[in-house]
Coordinates of C-alpha atoms in Angstrom, one line a residue:
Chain A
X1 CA 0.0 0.0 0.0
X2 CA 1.3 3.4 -0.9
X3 CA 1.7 5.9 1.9
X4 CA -0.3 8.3 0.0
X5 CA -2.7 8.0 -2.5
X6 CA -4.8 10.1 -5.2
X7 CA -6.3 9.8 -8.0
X8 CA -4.3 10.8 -10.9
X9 CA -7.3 12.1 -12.9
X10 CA -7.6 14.3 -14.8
X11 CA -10.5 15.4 -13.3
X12 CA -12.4 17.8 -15.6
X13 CA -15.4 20.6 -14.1
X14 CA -16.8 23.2 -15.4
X15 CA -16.5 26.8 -14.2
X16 CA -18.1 28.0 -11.7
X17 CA -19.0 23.8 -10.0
X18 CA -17.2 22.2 -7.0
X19 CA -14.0 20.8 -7.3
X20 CA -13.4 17.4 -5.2
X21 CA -10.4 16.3 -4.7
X22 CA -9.5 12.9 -2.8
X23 CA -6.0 11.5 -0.4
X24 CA -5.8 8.2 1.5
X25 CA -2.8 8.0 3.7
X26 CA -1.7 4.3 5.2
X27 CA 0.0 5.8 8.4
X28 CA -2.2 6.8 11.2
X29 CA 0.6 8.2 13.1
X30 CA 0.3 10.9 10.6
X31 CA 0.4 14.2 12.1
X32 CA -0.4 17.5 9.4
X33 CA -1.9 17.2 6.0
X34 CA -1.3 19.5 3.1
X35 CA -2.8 19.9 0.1
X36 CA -0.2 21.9 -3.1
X37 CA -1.1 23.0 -5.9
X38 CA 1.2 23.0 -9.0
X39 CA 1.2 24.5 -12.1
X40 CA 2.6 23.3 -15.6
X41 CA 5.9 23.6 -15.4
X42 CA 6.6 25.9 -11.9
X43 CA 7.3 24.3 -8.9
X44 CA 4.4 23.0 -5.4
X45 CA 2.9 25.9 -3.5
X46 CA 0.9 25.3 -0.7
X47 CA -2.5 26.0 -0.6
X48 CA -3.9 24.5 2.6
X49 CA -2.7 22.9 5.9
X50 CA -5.0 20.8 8.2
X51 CA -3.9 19.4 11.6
X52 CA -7.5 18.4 13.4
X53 CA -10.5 16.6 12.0
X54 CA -12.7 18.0 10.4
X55 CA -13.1 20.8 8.0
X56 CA -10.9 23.8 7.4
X57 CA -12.1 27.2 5.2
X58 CA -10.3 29.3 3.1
X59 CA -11.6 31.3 0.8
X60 CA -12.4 29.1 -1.8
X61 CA -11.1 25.8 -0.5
X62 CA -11.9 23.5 2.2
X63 CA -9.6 20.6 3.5
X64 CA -11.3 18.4 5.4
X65 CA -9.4 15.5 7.4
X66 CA -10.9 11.6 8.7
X67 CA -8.3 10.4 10.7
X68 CA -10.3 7.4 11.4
X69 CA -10.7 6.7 7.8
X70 CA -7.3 7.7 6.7
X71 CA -9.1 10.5 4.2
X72 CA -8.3 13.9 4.0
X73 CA -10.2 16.0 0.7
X74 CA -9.8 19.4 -0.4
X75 CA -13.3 20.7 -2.1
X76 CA -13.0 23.7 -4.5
X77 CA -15.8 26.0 -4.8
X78 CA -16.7 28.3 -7.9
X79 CA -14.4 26.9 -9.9
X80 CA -12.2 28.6 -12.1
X81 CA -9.9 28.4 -15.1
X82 CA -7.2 29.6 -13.1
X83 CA -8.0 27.0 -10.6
X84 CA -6.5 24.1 -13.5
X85 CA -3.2 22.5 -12.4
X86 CA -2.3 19.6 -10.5
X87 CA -2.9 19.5 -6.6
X88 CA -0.4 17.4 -4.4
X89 CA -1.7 15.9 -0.7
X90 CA 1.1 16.0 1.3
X91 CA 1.4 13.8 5.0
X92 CA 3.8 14.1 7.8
X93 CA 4.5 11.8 10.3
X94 CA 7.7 11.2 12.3
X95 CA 10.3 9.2 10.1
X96 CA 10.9 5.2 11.0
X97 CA 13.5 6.1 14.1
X98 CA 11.1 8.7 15.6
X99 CA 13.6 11.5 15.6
X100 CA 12.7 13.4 13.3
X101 CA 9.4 14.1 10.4
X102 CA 9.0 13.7 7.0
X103 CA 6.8 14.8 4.5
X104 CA 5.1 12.3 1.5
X105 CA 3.7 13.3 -1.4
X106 CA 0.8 11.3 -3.6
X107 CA 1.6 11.7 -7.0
X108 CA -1.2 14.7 -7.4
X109 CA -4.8 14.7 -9.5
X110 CA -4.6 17.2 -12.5
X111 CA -7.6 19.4 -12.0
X112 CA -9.3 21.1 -15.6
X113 CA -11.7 23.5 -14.8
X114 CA -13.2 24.8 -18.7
X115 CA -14.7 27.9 -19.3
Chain N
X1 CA 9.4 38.2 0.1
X2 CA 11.5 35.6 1.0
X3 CA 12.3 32.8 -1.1
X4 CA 14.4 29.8 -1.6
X5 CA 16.7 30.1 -4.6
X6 CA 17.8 27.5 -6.8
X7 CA 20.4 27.4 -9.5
X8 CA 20.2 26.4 -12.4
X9 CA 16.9 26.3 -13.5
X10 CA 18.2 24.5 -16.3
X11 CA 20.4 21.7 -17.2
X12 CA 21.4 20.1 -20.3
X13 CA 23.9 17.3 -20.0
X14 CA 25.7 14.2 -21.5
X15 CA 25.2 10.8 -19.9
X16 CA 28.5 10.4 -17.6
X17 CA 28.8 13.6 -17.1
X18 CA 28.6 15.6 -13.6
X19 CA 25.8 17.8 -12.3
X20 CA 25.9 19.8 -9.9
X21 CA 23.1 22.0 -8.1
X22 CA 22.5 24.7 -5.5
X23 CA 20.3 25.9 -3.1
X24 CA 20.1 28.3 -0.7
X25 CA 16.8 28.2 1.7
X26 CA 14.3 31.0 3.2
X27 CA 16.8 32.7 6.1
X28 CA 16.0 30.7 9.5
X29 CA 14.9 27.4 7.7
X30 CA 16.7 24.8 9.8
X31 CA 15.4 21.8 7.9
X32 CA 16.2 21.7 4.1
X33 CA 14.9 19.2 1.3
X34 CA 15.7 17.8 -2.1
X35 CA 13.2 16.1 -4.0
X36 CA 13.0 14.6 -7.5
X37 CA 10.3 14.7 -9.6
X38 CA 9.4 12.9 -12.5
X39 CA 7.0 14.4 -14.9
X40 CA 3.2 13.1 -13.8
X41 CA 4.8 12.2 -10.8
X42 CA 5.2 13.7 -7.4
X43 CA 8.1 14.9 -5.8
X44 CA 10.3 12.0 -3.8
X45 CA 12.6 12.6 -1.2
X46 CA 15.9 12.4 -2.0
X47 CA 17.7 13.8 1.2
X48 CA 16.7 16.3 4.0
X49 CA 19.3 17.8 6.5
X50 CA 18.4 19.4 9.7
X51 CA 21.1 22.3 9.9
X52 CA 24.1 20.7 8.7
X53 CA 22.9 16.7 9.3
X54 CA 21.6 14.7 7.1
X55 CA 18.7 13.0 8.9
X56 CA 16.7 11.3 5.4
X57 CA 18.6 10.3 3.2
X58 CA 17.2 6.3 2.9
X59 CA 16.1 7.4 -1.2
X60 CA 19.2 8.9 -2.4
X61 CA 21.0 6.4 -4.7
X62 CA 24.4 6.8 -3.0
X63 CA 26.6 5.0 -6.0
X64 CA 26.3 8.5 -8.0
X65 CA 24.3 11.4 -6.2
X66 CA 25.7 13.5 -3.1
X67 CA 24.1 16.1 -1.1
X68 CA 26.1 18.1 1.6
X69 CA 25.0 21.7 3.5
X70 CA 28.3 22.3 5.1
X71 CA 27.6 25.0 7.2
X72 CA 24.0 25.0 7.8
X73 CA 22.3 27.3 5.3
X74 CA 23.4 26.8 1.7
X75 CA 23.3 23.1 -0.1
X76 CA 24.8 21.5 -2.6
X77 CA 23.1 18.3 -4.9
X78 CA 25.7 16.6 -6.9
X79 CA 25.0 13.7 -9.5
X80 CA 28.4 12.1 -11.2
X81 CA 27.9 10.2 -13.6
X82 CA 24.6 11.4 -14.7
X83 CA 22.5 8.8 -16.4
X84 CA 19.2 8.9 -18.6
X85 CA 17.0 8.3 -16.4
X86 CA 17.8 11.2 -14.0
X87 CA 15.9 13.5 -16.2
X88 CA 14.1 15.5 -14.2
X89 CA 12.7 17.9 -12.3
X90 CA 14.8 18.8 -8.8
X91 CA 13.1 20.9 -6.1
X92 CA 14.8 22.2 -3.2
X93 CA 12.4 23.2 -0.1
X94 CA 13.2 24.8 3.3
X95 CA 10.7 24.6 6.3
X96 CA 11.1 25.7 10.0
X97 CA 12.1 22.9 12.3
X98 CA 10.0 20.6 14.6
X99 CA 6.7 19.1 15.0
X100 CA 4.3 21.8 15.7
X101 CA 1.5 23.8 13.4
X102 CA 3.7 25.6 10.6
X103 CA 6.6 23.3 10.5
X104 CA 5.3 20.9 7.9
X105 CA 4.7 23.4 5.5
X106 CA 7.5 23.9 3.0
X107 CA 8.9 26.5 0.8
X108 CA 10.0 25.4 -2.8
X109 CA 12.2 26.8 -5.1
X110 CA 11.6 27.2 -8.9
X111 CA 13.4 24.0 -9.3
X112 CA 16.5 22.5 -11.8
X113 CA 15.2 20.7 -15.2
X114 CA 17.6 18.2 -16.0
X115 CA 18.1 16.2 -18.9
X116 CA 20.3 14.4 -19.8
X117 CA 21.3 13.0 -23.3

């Protein structure tokens, strides 16, 4: 089982709907959740942080995190061409001697959001 | 705004030849990263040092690539000899240290393309 999962898409919405996008994680010592988002070409930038279940607003975008489940989500609303590029669930948890963390990425879902 | 630079943000190389890359991280970032990534892939750990330690360094192939941050701050990723199937992206990300709110969330440069020919 891969430590983090997503579906690689693409998924494809039109503007204006709701986004959803979907991370399993296999380590439930996992600590902080991420979501990135990454454009073509240019390098991660993070968009959203979660640390508690639940759900977490931001403008636009809501994480929300299921530790008991292992899910975390990030739900785009009012979608927008601009919104298109690939988003990135990140996971930390303490690395296999406990001394220090690290961070795992899922390969990312490529979002299209059409005019 | 601060931001971690990277250098070059592009490589073109011969197989067998030597790469080399830099990276100097947001001013304070204890805890500095390399990753590769892979196009339609996403980013792997290759090394992360805490100050000047390596402390994750289990996916760096060891017969050919090198990472070393000597005194702390600046780093150094060095590939010899380069091979085909290194082509690609290499990010370089800082972070504050520890385990608390904020320390997980990293700061990435604009990246190295490599290929290699």
């Amino acid at each position: 089982q891969k430590e983090v999962e997503q579906n690689s898409g693409p998924l494809s919405v039109p503007e204006g709907a709701i986004a959803s996008l979907n991370c399993t994680y296999s380590d439930r010592g996992s600590q902080s959740f991420f979501w990135y988002r990454q454009y073509s070409g240019k390098s991660p930038e993070l968009i959203m942080s979660i640390y508690s279940n639940g759900d977490k607003e931001d403008g636009r975008f809501t994480a929300q995190l299921n530790k008991a489940s292992q899910y975390v989500s990030l739900l785009i609303r009012d979608s927008q061409p601009s919104d298109s590029a690939t988003y990135l669930c990140a996971v930390k948890r303490r690395n296999s001697g406990g001394s220090n963390y690290k961070l795992t990425f899922g390969k990312g879902t490529l979002l299209t959001v059409n005019p | 705004e601060a931001e971690v630079a990277q250098s070059p943000r592009y490589k073109i190389t011969e197989k067998s030849q030597a790469v080399a890359f830099w990276c100097d991280p947001i001013s304070g970032h204890a805890t500095l990263y390399w990753y590769r990534q892979i196009l339609g892939q996403g980013p792997e750990l290759l090394v992360q040092f805490q100050d000047e330690s390596v402390v994750d360094d289990s996916q760096l192939p060891k017969d050919r690539f090198s990472a070393e941050r000597l005194k702390g701050v600046d780093s150094t990723l060095k590939i010899q000899p380069a091979e085909l199937g290194d082509s690609a992206m290499y990010l370089c990300a800082s972070s504050r240290f520890g385990g608390g709110e904020g320390t997980g969330e990293l700061f990435f440069g604009e990246g190295s393309r490599l290929t290699v020919l």
